[in-house]
PDB file of C-alpha atoms in Angstrom:
ATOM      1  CA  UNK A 431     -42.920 -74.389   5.351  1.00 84.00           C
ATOM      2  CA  UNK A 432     -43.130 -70.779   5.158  1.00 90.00           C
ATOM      3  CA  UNK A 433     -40.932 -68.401   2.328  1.00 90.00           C
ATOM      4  CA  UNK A 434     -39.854 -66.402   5.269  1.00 92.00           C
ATOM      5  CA  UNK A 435     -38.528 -68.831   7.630  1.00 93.00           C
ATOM      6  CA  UNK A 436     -36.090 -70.215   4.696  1.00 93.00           C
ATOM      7  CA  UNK A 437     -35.149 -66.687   4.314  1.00 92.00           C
ATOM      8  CA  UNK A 438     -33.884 -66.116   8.167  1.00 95.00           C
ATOM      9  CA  UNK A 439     -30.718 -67.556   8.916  1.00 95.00           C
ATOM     10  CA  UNK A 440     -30.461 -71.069  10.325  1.00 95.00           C
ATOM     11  CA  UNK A 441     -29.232 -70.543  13.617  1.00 94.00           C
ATOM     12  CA  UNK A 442     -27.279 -72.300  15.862  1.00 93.00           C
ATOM     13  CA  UNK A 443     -29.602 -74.419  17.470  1.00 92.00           C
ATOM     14  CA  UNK A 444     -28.857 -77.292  15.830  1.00 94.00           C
ATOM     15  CA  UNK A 445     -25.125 -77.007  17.637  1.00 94.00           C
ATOM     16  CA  UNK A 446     -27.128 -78.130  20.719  1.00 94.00           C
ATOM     17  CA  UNK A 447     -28.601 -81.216  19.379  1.00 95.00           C
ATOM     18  CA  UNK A 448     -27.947 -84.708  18.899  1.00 90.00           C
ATOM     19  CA  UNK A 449     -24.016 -84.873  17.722  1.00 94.00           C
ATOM     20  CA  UNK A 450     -25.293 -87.028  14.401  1.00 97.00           C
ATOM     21  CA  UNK A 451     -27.503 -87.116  11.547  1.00 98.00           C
ATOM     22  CA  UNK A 452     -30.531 -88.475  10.672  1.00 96.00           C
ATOM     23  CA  UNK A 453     -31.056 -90.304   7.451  1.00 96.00           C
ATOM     24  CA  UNK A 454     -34.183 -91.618   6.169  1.00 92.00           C
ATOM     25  CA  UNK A 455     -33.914 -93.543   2.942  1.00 89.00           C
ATOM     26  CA  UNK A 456     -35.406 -96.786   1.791  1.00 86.00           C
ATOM     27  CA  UNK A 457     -32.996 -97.495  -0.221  1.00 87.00           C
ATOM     28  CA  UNK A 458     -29.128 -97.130   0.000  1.00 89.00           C
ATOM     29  CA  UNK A 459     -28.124 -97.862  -3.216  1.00 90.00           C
ATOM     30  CA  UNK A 460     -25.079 -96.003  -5.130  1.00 92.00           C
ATOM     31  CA  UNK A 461     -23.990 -92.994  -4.515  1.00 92.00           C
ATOM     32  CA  UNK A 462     -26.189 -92.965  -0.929  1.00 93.00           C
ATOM     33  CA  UNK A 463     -24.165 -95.733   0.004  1.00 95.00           C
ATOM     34  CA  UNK A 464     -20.600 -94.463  -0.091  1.00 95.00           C
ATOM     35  CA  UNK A 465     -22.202 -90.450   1.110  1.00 96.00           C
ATOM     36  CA  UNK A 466     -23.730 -92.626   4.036  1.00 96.00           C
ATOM     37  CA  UNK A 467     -20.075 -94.511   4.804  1.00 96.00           C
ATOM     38  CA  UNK A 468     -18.178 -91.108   4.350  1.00 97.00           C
ATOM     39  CA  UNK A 469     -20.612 -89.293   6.765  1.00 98.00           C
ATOM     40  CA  UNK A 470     -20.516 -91.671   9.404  1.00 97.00           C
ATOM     41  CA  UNK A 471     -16.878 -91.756   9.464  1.00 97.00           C
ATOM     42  CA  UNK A 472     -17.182 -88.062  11.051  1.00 97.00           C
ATOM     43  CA  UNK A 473     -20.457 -88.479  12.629  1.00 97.00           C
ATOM     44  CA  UNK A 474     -22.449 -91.254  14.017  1.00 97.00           C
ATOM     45  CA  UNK A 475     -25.454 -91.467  11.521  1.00 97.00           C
ATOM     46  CA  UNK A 476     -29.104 -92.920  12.883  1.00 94.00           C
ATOM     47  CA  UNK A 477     -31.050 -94.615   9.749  1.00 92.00           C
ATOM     48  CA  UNK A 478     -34.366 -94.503   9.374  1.00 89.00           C
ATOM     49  CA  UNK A 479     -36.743 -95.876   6.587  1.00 83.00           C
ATOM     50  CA  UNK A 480     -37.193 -99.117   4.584  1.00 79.00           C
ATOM     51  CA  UNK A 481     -33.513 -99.690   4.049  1.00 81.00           C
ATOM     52  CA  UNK A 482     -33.112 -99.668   8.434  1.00 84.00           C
ATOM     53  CA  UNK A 483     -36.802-101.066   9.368  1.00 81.00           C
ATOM     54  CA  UNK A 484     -37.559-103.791   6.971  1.00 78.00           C
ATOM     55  CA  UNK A 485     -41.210-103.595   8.688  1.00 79.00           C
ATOM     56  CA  UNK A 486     -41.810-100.918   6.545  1.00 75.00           C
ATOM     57  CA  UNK A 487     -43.379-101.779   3.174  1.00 69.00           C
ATOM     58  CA  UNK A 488     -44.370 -98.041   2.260  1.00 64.00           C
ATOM     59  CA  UNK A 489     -42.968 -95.310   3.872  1.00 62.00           C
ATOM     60  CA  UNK A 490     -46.316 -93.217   3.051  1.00 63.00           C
ATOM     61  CA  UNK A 491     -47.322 -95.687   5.476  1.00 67.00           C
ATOM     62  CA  UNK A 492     -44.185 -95.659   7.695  1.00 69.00           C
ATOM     63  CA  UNK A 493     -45.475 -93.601  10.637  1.00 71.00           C
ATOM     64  CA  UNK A 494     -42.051 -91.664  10.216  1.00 72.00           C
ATOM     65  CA  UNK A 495     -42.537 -87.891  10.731  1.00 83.00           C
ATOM     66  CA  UNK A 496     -39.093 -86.158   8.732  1.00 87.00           C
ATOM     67  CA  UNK A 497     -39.836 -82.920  11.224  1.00 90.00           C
ATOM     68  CA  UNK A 498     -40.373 -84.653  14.068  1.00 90.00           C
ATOM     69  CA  UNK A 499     -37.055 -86.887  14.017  1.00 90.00           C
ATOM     70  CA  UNK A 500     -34.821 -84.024  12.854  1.00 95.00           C
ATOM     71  CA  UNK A 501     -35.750 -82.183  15.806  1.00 93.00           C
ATOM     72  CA  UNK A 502     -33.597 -84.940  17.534  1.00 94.00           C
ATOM     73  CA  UNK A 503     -30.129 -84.139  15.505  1.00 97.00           C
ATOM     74  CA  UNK A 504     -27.494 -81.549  14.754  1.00 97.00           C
ATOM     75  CA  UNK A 505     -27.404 -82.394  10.751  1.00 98.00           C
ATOM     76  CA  UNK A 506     -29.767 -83.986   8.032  1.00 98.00           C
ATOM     77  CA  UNK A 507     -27.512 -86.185   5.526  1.00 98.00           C
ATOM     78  CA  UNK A 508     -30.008 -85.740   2.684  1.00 96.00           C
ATOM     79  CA  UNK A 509     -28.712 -86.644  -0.696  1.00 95.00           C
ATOM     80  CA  UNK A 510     -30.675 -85.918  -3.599  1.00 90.00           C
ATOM     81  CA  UNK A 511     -31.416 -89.150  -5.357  1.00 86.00           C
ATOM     82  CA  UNK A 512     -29.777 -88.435  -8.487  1.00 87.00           C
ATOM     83  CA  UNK A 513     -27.511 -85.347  -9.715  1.00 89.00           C
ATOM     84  CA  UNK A 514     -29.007 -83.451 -12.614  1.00 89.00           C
ATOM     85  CA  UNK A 515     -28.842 -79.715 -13.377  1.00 88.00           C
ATOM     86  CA  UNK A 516     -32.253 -78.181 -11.798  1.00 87.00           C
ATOM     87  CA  UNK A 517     -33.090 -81.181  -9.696  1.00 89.00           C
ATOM     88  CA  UNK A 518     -33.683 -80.400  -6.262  1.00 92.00           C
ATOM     89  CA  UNK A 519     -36.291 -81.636  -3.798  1.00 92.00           C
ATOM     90  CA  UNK A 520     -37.903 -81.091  -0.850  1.00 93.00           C
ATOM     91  CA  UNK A 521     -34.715 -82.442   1.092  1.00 95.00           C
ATOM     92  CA  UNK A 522     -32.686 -79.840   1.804  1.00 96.00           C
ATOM     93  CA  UNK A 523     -35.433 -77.164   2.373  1.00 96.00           C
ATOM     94  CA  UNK A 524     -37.116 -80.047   5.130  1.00 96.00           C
ATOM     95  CA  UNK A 525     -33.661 -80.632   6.923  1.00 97.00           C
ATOM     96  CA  UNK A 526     -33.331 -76.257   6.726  1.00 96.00           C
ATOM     97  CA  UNK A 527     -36.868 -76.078   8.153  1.00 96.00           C
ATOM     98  CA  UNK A 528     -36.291 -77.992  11.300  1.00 96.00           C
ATOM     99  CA  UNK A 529     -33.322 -76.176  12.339  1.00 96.00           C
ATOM    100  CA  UNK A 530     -30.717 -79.393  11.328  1.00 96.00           C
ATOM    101  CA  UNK A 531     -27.536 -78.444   8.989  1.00 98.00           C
ATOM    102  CA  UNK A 532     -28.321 -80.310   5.644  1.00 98.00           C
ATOM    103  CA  UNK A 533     -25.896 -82.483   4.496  1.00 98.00           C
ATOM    104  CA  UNK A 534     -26.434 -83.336   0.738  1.00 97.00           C
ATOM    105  CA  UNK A 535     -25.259 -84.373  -2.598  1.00 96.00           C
ATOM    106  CA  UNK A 536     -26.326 -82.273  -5.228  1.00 95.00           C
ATOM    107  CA  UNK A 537     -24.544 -80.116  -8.430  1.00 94.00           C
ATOM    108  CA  UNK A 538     -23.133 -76.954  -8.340  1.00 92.00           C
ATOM    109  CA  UNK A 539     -26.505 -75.181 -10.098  1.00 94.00           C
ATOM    110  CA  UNK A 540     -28.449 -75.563  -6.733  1.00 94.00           C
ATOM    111  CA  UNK A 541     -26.916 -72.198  -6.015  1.00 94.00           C
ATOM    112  CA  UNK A 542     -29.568 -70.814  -8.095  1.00 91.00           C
ATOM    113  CA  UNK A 543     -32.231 -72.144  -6.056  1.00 93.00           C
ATOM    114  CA  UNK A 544     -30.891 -72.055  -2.692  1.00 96.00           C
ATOM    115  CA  UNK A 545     -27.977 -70.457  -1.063  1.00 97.00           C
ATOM    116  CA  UNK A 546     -25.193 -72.899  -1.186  1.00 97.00           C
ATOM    117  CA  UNK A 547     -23.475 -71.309   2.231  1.00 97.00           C
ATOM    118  CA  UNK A 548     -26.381 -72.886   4.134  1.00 97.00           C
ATOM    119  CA  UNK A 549     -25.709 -76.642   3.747  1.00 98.00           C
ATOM    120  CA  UNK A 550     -22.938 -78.601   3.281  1.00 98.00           C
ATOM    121  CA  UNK A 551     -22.538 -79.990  -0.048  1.00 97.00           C
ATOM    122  CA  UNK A 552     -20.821 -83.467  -0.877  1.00 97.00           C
ATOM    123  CA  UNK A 553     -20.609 -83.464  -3.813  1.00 96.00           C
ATOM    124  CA  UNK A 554     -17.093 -80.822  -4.338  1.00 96.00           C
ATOM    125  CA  UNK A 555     -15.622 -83.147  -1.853  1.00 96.00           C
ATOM    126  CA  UNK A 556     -15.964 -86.566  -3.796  1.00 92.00           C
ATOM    127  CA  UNK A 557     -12.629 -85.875  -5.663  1.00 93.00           C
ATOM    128  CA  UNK A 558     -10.672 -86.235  -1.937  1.00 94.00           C
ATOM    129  CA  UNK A 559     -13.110 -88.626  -0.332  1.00 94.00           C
ATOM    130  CA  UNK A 560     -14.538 -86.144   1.553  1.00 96.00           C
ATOM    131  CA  UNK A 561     -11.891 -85.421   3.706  1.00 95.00           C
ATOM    132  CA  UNK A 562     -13.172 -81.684   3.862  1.00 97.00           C
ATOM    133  CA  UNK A 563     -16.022 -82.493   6.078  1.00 98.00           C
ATOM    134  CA  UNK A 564     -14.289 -83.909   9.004  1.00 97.00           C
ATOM    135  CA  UNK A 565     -12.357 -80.300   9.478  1.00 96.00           C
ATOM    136  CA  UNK A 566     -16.071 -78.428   8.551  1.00 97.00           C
ATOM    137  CA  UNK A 567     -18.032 -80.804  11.277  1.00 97.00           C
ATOM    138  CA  UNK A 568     -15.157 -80.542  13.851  1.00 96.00           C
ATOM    139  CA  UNK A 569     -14.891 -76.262  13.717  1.00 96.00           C
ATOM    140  CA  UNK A 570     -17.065 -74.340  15.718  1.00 95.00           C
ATOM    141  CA  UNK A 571     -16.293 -71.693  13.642  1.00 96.00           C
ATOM    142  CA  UNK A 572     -16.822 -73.215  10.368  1.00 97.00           C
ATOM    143  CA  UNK A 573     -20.144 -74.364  11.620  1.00 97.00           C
ATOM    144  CA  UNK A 574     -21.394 -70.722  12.959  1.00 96.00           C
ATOM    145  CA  UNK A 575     -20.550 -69.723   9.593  1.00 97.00           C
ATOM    146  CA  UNK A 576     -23.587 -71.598   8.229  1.00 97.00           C
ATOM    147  CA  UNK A 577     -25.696 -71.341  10.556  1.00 96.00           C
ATOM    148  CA  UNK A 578     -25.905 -67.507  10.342  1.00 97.00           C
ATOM    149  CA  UNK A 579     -27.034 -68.227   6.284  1.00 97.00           C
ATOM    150  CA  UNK A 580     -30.748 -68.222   5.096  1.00 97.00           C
ATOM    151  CA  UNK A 581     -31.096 -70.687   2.950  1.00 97.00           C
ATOM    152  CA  UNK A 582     -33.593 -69.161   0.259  1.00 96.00           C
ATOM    153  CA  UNK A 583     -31.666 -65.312  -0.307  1.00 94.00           C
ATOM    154  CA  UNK A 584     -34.194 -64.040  -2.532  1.00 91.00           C
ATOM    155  CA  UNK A 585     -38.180 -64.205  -2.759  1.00 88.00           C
ATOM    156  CA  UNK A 586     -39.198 -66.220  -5.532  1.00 86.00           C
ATOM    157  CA  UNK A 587     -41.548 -65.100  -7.617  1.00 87.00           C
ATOM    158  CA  UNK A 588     -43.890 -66.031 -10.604  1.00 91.00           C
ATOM    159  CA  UNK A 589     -43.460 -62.970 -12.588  1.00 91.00           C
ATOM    160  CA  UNK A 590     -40.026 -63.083 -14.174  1.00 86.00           C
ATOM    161  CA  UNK A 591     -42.098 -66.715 -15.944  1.00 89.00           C
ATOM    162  CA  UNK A 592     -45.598 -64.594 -16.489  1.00 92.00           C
ATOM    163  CA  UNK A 593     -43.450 -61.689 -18.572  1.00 91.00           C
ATOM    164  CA  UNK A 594     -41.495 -64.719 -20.572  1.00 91.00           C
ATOM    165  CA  UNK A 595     -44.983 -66.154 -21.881  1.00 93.00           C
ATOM    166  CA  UNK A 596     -46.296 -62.960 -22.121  1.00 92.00           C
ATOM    167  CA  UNK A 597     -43.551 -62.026 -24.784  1.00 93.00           C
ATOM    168  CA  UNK A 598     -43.879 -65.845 -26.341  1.00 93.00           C
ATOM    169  CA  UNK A 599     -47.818 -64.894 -26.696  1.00 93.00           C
ATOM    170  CA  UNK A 600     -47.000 -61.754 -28.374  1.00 91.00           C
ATOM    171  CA  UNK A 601     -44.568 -62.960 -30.582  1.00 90.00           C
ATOM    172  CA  UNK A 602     -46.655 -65.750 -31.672  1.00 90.00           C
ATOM    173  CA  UNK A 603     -50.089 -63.170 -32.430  1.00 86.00           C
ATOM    174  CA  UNK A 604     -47.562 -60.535 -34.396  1.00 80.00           C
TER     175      UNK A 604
END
């Protein structure tokens, strides 16, 4: 994945895909279970892993390609595996990178990390049993509205970290 692509917006290419989302998982235990229901109550949702193949013993070994099958669907339903401040994976920036709408579950502080106006996020939406994305998955507009975001807004960079050990060095040698 290259820094620039994530900072271009999305597009609307996915809007001409497969009407569903993929979702590869080999396991569906709590919450992926009820984000899986709630999604495919909107959209039909095609499974993919361990959990849906029970041929597959490792998905190192799965044969599964995450770009390849995205490139088949409109939207990634990609929950992080557990909600904690800071945690965020390769999920959403994968779903981002092949041109599919990310559909996760994460908390609110991934807005420091990514631009939260580029995927949808489930998580707001547990409160009302996600009855928000049913009017966000059915609006044309709505949808254009992400996929003219970038997902990554600024460059990241190493130096804000270099200048905070510096100063930790330098207070530790004075």
């Amino acid at each position: 994945m290259k820094i620039e692509r994530m900072m271009q917006p999305l597009g609307n290419q996915f809007l001409k895909r497969n009407w569903g989302a993929a979702f590869l998982s080999s396991h569906i235990r709590e919450p992926r279970k009820t984000l899986f229901e709630a999604v495919q109550k909107v959209i039909p949702v095609t499974g993919f892993g361990a959990h849906f193949n029970k041929k597959i013993e490792d998905h190192h070994r799965s044969g599964l390609l995450k770009h390849t099958l995205l490139q088949d669907f409109a939207f990634n339903l990609c929950p992080e595996n557990g909600m904690y401040p800071g945690y965020y994976t390769e999920k959403i920036p994968e779903a981002f990178y092949a041109e599919c709408l990310p559909i996760t579950w994460t908390d609110e502080n991934v807005k420091n990390d990514f631009n939260p106006n580029a995927f949808i996020n489930l998580a707001p939406m547990t409160w009302c049993n996600f009855s928000p994305l049913q009017e966000i998955i059915e609006s044309r507009a709505l949808l254009e509205k992400y996929s003219s975001q970038a997902l990554i807004l600024n460059a990241p960079s190493i130096l804000p970290f270099r200048d905070f050990v510096k100063r930790i060095l330098e207070d530790a040698s004075s």
